[in-house]
Coordinates of C-alpha atoms in Angstrom, one line a residue:
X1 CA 24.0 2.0 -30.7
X2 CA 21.9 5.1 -30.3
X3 CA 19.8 6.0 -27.4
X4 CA 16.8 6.0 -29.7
X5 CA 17.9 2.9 -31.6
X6 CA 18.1 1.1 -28.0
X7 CA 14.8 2.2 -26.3
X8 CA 13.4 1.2 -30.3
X9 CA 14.5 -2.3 -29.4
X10 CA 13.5 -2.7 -25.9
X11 CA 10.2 -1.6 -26.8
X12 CA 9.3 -3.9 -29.5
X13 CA 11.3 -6.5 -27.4
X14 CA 8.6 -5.6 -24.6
X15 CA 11.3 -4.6 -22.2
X16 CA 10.9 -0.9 -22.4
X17 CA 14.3 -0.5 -21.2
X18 CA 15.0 3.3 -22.6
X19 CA 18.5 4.3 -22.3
X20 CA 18.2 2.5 -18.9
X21 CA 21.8 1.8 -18.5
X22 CA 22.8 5.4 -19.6
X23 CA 20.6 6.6 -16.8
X24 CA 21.5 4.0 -14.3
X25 CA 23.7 6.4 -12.4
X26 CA 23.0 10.1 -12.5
X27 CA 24.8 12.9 -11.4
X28 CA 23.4 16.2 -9.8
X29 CA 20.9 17.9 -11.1
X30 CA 18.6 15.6 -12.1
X31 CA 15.2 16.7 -12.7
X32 CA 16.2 19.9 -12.4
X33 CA 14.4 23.2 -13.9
X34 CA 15.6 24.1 -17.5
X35 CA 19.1 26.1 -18.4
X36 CA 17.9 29.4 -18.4
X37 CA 14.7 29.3 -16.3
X38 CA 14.1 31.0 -13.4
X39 CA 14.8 29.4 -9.9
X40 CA 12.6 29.6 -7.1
X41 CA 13.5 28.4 -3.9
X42 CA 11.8 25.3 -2.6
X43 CA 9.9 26.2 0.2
X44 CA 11.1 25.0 3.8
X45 CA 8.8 25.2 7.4
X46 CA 10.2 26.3 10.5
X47 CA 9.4 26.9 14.1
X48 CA 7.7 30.0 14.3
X49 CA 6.0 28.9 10.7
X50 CA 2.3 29.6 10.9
X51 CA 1.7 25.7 9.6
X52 CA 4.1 24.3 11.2
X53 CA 2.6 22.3 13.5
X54 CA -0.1 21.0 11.6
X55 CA 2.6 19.8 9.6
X56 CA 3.9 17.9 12.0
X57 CA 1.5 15.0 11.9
X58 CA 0.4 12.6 9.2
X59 CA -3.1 11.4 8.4
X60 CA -3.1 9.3 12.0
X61 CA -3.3 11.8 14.6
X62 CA -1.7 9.3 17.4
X63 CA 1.5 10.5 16.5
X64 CA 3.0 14.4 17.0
X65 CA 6.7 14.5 15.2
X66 CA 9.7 17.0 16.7
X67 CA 11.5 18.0 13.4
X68 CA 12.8 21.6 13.4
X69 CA 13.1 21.9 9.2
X70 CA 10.3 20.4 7.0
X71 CA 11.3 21.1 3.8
X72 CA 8.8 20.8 0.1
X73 CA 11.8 20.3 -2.6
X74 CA 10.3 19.7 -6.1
X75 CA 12.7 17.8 -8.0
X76 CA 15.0 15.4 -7.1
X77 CA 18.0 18.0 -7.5
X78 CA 16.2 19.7 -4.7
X79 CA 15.6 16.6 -2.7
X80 CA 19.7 15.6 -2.6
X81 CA 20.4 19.3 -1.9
X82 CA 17.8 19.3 1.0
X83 CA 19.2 16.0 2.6
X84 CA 23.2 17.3 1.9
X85 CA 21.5 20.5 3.9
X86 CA 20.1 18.2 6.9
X87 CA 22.8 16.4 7.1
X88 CA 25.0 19.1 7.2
X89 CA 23.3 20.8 10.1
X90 CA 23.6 17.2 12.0
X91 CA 19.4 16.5 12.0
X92 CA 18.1 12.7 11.5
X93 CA 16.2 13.5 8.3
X94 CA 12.8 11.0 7.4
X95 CA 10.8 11.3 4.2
X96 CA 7.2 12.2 4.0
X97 CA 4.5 11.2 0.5
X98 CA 1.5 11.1 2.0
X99 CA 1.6 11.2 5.3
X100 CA -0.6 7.8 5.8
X101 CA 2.0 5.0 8.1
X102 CA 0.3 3.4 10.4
X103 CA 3.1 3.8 13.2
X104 CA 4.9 7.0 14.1
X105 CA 7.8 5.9 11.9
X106 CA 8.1 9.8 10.5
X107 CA 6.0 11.6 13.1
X108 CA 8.3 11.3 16.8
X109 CA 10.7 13.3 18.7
X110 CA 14.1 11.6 16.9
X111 CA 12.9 12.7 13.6
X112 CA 14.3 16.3 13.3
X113 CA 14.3 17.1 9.6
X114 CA 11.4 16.1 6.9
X115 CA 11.6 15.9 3.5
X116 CA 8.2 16.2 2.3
X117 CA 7.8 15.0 -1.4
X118 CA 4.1 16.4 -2.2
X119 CA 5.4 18.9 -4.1
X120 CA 7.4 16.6 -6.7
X121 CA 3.2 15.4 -7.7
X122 CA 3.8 15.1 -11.3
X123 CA 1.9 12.9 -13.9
X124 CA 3.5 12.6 -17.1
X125 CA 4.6 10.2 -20.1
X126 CA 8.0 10.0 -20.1
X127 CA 9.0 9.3 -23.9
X128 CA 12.9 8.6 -23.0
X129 CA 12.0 5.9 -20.7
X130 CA 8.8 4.8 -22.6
X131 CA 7.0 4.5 -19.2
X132 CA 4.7 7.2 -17.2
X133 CA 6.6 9.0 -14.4
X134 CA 5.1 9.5 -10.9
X135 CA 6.4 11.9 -8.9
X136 CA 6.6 9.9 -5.2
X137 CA 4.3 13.0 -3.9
X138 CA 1.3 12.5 -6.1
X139 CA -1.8 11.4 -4.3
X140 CA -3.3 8.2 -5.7
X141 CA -6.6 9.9 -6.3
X142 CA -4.6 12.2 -8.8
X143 CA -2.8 9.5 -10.9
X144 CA -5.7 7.7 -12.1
X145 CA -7.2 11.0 -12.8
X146 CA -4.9 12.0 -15.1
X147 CA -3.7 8.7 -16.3
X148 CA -7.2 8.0 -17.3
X149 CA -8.3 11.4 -18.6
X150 CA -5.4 11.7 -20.9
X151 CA -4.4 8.0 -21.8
X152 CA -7.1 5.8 -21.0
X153 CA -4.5 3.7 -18.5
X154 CA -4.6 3.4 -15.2
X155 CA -2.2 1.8 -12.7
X156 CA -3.6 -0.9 -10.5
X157 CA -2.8 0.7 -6.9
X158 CA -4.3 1.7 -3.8
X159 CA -7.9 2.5 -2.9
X160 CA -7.7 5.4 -1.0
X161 CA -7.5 8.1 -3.4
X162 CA -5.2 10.6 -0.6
X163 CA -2.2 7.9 -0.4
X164 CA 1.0 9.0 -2.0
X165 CA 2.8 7.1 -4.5
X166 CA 6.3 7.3 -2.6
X167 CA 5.4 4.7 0.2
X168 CA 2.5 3.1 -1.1
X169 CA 4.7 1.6 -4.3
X170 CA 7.8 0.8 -2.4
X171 CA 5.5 -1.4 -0.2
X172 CA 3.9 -3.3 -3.0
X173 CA 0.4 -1.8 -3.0
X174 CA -2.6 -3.2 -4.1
X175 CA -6.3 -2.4 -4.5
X176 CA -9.4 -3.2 -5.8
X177 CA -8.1 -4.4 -9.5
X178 CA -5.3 -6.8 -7.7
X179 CA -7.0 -9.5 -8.7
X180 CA -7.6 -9.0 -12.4
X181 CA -4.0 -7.1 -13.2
X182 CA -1.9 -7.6 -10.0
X183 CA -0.1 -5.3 -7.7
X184 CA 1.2 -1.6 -8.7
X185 CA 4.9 -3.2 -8.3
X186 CA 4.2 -5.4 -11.0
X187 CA 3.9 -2.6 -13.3
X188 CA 6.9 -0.8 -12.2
X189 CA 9.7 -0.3 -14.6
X190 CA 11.9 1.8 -12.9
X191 CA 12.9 3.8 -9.5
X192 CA 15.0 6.9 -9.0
X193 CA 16.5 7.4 -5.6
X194 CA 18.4 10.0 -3.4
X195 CA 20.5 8.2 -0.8
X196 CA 24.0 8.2 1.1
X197 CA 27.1 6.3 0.2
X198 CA 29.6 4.8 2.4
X199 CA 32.3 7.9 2.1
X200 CA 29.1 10.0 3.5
X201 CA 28.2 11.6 0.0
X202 CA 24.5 12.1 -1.4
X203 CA 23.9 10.0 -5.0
X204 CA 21.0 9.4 -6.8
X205 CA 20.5 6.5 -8.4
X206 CA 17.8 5.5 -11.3
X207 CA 17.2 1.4 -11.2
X208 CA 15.4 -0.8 -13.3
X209 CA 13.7 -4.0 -13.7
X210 CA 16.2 -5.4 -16.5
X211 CA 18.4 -7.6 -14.5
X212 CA 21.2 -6.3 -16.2
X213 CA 21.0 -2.9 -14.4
X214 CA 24.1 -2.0 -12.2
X215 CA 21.3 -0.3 -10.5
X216 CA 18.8 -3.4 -10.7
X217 CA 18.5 -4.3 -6.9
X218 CA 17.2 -0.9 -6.0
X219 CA 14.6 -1.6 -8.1
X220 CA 13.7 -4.6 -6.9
X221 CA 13.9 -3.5 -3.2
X222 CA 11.5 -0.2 -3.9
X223 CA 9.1 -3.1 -5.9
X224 CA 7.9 -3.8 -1.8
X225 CA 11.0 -3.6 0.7
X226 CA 8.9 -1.0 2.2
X227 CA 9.6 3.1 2.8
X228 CA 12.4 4.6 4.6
X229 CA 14.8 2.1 3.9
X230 CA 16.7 2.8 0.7
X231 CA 16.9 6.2 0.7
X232 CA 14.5 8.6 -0.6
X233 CA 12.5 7.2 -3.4
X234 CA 11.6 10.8 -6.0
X235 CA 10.4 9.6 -9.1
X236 CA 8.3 6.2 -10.7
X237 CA 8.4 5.1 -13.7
X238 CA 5.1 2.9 -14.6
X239 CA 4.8 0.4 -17.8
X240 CA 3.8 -3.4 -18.0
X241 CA 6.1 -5.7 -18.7
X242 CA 4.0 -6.9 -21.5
X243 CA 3.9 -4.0 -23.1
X244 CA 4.9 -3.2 -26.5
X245 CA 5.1 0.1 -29.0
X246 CA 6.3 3.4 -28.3
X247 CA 2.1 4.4 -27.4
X248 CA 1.8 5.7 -24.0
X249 CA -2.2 4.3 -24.5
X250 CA -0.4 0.4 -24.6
X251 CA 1.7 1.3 -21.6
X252 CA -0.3 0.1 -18.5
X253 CA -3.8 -1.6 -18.6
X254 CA -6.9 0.5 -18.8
X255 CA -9.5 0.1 -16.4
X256 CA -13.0 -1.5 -16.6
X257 CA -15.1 1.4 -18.8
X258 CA -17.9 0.8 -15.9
X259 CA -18.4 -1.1 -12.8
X260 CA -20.9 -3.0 -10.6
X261 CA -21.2 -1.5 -7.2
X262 CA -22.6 -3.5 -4.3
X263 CA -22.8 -2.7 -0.6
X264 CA -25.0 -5.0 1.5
X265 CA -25.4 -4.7 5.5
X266 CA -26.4 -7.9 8.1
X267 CA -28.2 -6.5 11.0
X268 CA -25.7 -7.3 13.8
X269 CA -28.9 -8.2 15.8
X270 CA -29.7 -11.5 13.6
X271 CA -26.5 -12.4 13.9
X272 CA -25.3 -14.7 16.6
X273 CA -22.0 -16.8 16.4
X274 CA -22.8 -20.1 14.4
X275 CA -24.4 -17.2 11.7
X276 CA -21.0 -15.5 12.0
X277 CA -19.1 -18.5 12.0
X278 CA -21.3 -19.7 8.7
X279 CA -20.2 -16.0 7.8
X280 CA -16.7 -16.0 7.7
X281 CA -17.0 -19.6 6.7
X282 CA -19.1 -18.9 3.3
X283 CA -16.3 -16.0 2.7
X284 CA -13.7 -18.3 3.4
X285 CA -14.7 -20.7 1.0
X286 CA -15.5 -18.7 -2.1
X287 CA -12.0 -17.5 -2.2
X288 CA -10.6 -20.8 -2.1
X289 CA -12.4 -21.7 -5.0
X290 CA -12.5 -18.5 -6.9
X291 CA -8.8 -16.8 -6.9
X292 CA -7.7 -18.2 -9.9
X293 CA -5.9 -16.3 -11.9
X294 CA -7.9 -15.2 -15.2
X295 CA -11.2 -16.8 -14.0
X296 CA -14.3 -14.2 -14.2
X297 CA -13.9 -14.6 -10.3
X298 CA -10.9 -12.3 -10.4
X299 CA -12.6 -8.9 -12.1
X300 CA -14.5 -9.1 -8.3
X301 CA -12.6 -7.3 -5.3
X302 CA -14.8 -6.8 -1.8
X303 CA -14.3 -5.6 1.9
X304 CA -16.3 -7.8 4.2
X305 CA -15.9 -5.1 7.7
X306 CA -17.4 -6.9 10.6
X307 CA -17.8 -4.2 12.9
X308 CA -18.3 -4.1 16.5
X309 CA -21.3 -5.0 17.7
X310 CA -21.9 -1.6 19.0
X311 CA -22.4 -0.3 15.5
X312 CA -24.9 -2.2 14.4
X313 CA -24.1 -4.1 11.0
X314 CA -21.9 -6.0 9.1
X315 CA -21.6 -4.9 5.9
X316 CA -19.3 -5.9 2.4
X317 CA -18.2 -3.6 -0.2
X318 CA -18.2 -5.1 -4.0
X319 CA -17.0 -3.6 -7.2
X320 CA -17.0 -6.0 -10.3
X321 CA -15.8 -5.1 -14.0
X322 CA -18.5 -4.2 -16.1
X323 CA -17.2 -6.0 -19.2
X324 CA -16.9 -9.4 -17.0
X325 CA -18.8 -11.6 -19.2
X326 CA -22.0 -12.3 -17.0
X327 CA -20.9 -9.5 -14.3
X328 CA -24.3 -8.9 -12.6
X329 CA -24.6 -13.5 -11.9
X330 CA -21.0 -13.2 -10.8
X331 CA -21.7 -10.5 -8.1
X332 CA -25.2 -12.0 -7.6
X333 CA -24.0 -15.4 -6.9
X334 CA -20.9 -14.1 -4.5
X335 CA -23.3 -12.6 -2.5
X336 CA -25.3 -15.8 -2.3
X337 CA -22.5 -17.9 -1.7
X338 CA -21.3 -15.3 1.2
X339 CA -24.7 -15.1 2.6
X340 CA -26.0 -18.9 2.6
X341 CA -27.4 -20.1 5.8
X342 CA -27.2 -17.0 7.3
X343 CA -30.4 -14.3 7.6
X344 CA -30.3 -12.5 4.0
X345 CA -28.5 -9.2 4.2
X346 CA -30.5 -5.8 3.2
X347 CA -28.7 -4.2 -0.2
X348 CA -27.9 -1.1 0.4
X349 CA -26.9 -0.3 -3.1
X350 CA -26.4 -1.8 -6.6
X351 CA -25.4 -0.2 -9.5
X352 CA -23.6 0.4 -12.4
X353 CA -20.9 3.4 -12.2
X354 CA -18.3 4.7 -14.5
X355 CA -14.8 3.9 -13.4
X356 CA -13.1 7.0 -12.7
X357 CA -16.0 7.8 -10.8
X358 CA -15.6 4.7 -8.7
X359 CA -12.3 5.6 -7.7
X360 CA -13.7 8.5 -5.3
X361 CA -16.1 5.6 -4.2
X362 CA -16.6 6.1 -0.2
X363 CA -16.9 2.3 0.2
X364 CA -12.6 1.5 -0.3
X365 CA -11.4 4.8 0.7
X366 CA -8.9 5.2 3.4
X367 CA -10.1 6.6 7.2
X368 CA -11.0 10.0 7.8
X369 CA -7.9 12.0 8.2
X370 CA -9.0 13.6 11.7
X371 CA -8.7 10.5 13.3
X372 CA -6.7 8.1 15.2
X373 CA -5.8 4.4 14.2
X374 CA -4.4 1.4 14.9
X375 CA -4.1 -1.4 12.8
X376 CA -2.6 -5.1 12.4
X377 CA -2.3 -7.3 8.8
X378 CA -2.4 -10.7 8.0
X379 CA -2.2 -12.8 4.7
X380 CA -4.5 -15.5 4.1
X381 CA -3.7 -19.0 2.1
X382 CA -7.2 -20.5 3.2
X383 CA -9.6 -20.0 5.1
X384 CA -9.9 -18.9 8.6
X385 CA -9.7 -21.0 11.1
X386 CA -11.8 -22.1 13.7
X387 CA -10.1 -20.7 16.5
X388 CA -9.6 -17.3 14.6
X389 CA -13.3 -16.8 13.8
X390 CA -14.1 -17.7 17.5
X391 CA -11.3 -14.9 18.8
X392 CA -12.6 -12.3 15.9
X393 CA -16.6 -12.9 17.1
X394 CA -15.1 -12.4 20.7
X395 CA -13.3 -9.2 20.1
X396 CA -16.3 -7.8 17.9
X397 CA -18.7 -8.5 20.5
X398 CA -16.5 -7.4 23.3
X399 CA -18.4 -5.3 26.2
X400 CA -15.0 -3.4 27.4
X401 CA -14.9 -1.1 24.1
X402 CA -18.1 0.2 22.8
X403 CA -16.5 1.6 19.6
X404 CA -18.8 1.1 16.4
X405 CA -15.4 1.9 14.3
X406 CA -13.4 -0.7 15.7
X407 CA -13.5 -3.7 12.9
X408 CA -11.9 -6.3 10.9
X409 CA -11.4 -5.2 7.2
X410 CA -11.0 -8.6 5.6
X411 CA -10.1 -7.9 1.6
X412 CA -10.4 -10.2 -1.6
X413 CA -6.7 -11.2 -3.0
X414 CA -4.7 -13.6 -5.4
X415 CA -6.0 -13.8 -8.6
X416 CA -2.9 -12.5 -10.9
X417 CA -1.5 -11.4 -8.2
X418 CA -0.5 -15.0 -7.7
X419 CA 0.8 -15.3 -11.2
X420 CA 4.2 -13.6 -10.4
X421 CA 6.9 -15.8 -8.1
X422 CA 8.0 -14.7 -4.5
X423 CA 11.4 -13.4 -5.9
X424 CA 10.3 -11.5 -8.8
X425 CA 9.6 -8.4 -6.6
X426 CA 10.2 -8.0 -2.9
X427 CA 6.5 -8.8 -2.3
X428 CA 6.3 -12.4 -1.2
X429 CA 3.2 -13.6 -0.4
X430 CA 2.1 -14.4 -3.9
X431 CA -0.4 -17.8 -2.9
X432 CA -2.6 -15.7 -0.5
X433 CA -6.5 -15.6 -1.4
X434 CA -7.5 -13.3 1.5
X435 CA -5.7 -10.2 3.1
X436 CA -7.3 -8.4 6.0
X437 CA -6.1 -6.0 9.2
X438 CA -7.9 -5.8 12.5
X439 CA -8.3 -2.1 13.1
X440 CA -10.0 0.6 15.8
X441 CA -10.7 4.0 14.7
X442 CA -11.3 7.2 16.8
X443 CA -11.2 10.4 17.8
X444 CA -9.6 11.5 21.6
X445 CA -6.5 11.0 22.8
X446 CA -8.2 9.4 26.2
X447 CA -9.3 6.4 23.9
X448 CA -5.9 5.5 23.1
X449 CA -5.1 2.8 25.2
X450 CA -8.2 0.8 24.7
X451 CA -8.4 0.8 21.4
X452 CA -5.0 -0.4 20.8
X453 CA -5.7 -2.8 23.8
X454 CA -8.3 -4.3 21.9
X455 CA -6.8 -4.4 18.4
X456 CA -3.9 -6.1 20.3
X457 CA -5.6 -8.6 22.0
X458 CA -8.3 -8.9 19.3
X459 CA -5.2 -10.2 16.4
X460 CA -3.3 -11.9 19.2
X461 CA -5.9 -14.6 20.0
X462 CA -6.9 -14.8 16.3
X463 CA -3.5 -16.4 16.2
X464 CA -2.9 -17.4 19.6
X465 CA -2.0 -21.2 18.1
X466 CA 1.2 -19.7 15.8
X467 CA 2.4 -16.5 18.8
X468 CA -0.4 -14.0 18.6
X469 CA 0.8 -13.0 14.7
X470 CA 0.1 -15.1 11.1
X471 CA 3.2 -17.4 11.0
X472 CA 3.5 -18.4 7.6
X473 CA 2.1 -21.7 7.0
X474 CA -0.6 -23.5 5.5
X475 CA -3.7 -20.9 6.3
X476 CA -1.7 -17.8 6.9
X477 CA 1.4 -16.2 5.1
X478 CA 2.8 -13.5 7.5
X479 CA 2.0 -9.6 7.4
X480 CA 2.1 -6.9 5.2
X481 CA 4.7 -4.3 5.4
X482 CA 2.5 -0.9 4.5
X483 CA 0.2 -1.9 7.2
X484 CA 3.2 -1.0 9.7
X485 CA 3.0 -2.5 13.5
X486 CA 5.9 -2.6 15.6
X487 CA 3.7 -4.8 17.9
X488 CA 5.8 -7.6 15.5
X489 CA 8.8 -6.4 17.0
X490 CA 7.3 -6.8 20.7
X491 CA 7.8 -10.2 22.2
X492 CA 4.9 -9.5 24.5
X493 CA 2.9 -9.4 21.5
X494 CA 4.6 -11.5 19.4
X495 CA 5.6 -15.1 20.6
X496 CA 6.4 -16.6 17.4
X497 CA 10.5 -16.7 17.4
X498 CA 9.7 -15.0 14.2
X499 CA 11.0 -11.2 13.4
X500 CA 8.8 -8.3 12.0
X501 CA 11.1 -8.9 9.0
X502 CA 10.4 -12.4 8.6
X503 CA 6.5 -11.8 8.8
X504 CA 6.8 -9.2 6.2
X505 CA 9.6 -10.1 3.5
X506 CA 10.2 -13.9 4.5
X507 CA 12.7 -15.2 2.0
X508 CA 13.5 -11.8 0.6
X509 CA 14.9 -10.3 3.4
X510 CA 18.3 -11.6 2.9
X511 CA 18.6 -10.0 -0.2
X512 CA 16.6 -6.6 1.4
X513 CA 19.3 -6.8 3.3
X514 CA 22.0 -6.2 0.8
X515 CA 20.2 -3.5 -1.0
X516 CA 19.8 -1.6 2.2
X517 CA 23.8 -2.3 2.8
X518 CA 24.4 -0.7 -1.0
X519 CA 22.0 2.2 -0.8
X520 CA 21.7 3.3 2.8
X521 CA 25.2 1.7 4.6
X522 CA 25.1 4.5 7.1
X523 CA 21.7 3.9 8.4
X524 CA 20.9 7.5 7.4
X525 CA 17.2 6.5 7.1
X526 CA 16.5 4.6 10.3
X527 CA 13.2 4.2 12.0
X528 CA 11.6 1.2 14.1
X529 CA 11.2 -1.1 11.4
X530 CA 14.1 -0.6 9.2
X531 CA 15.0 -3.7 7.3
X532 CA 18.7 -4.2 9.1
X533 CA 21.7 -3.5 7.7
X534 CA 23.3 -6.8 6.6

């Protein structure tokens, strides 16, 4: 059978499957510049480099990295030549998209070789695979641009528009569309890797989501097992599994045409703790009752961020589909249902905004990238409970930090999210309604230790009953692996007799496990949380 005759029958099968088995394995030179063409070096930083040692940090500025070569390959030819190069010269390589973990995972002193991927930032329709391909650099910000501009598709992922696709993807991202069309990995067709084999060499691998895929479980691990643990992840290949046709417009889903915008504030000063506790309550309850997949409920995402005290408000962050039928009652009578019993919050804003412009929307985006963070995750299967919302108005109303950017950032989930099983990606919290992250924000290096002092002690007693972290069980479902904290690895933090791994992967890590033995054996990639070699 012919290539073409094959990817012909995947696609009107819905599979989408082009050639995938003839490109399951591929040798050197992939992605490489046209026979013929000129070659220009890729471009590699140095000591001595006149940006060198901005580039040394990611987005959080808590963490300063060491590495002596930081190199900016641009296809994935370049990438396996750059890591045979590192490894050659004996440095621990790491790979950099865009530059947002939470930890110093890339940015520390044992890190002496990067392998930045911004360069490799295409955004293209692929018509061998029949999917779109996304090179790992590309910002999010920059996919749905040209996904939307071109195609009229979009691919539901992250909210902060500077994230790169390389980590945000392997981690299973979501955003503000989760709940209508699921997370990013559920869209994800195939994965192309660079990595090291047993015997020491440098392969690249292409897997897909067709079980029958020599190459299927590296696609399956990259669909949430996290970054920096299979290898370095170049290329994405995007397309619904419901999709049919050879039409790149049929590939993904296309985004609402407009959208309802709603930001409303609570003065901090009319709220005591029964309102806050009615607060989280209301919150609580809506999602319980309105994450059902499909529902009109699902086209609404928000970010209820109860700041410290110090700042002066509470506020939530609303977007709704425009096409929702009955969009403006279904925001209207969330905010109600958030707000009963408590004084009525002032609206800030309300109103109707083309997609694409929404994405640049300040109310999801990520933190400002001069800054300093520290953040912890949770999953929610209910509401919170009594003894978390007591902790949470503690910590928010806590006299030792006066730090109006210290928060909880508590996010709408589930919807159809929660249509896809616990094993069909690596992601497996697939019955949460609720995920949030307690997280301080600031500026100088002398705020460090009491800002992560009271993030720490803040998510501790929010789950003092189940260690100090969210245990899975019948409110909570553990935490969420691109919101890295190596707190979960700290028994002084973390009392549970649970492992980091089992809070983020719980029955999947066996199998993580495996596909970390096939594709990185050598531990080549290592870094505080690496899923452990089996």
């Amino acid at each position: 059978m012919s290539t073409t005759a094959s990817r012909r029958t995947f696609l009107g099968a819905g599979g989408a499957l082009a050639g995938a088995f003839a490109l399951s394995s591929i040798a050197a030179g992939a992605n490489a510049a046209p026979s013929g063409s000129p070659r220009t070096p890729y471009r590699v930083i140095t000591p001595g480099s006149e940006q060198y040692e901005d580039l040394l940090q990611g987005t959080n500025l808590r963490w300063k990295g060491a590495a002596q070569r930081i190199a900016f390959p641009t296809t994935t030819d370049e990438v396996a030549q750059e890591l045979r190069t590192v490894l050659g010269l004996g440095l621990r390589p790491s790979a950099r998209s865009g530059g947002h973990c939470y930890e110093g995972f890339i940015a520390n002193g044992d890190v002496k070789a990067i392998i930045d991927l911004s360069a490799m930032d295409q955004v293209r329709w692929d018509p061998a695979m029949g999917a779109f391909e996304i090179g790992a650099g590309a910002q999010l910000g920059l996919v749905y641009q040209l996904l939307y501009k071109q195609w009229g598709v979009y691919a539901p992922a992250g909210n902060c528009p500077t994230v790169g696709a390389g980590g945000h993807i392997a981690g299973g991202g979501y955003g503000s569309m989760n709940r209508r069309d699921g997370l990013v990995v559920d869209h994800l067709l195939a994965v192309e890797s660079v990595h090291v084999q047993a015997d020491g060499t440098v392969a690249v691998s292409r897997g897909t989501r067709d079980p029958r895929d020599p190459h299927h479980e590296l696609w399956w691990a990259h669909a949430g097992g996290g970054g920096g643990n299979f290898g370095i992840a170049t290329r994405y290949w995007l397309r619904s599994p419901s999709a049919t046709g050879e039409q790149p417009e049929k590939a993904l889903p296309a985004p609402p045409r407009h959208v309802w915008l709603s930001t409303v504030a609570w003065d901090w000063a009319s709220i005591d703790e029964a309102a806050f506790t009615r607060l989280l309550n209301n919150h609580g309850r809506w999602h319980e009752v309105n994450s059902a997949p499909g529902a009109p409920e699902a086209n609404l995402f928000a970010q209820l961020k109860t700041w410290h005290r110090s700042g002066g408000s509470i506020t939530m962050d609303t977007i709704v589909d425009g096409a929702t039928p009955d969009a403006t009652g279904v925001l209207d009578r969330y905010l109600a249902a958030v707000s009963a019993g408590i004084p009525a919050p002032k609206v800030v804003q309300h109103r109707l905004v083309p997609w694409l412009q929404a994405t640049q929307w300040s109310g999801f985006t990520g933190p400002d990238s001069t800054r300093r963070f520290k953040g912890k995750s949770a999953y929610l299967r209910r509401s919170y409970t009594a003894d978390a919302i007591a902790a949470a108005y503690r910590g928010l109303n806590d006299p030792a930090i006066a730090n109006p950017t210290a928060l909880l950032m508590i996010a709408s989930y589930g919807g159809a999210v929660n249509q896809v099983s616990a094993a069909a990606t690596a992601v497996p919290q697939r019955d949460s309604i609720i995920k949030f992250q307690v997280v301080s924000i600031w500026d100088n290096p002398e705020d460090d230790d009491a800002n992560v002092a009271w993030t720490r002690t803040t998510y501790r007693n929010m789950f003092a009953a189940t260690g100090g972290v969210p245990a899975p069980n019948e409110n909570a479902d553990g935490a969420f692996v691109n919101y890295a904290d190596v707190d979960l690895n700290d028994r002084a933090w973390n009392t549970s007799g649970l492992s980091a791994f089992q809070l983020y992967y719980k029955d999947n890590l066996p199998r993580l496990k495996r596909a970390r033995a096939t594709y990185d054996p050598k531990g080549v990639f290592t870094h505080a949380q690496s899923i452990p070699l089996a």
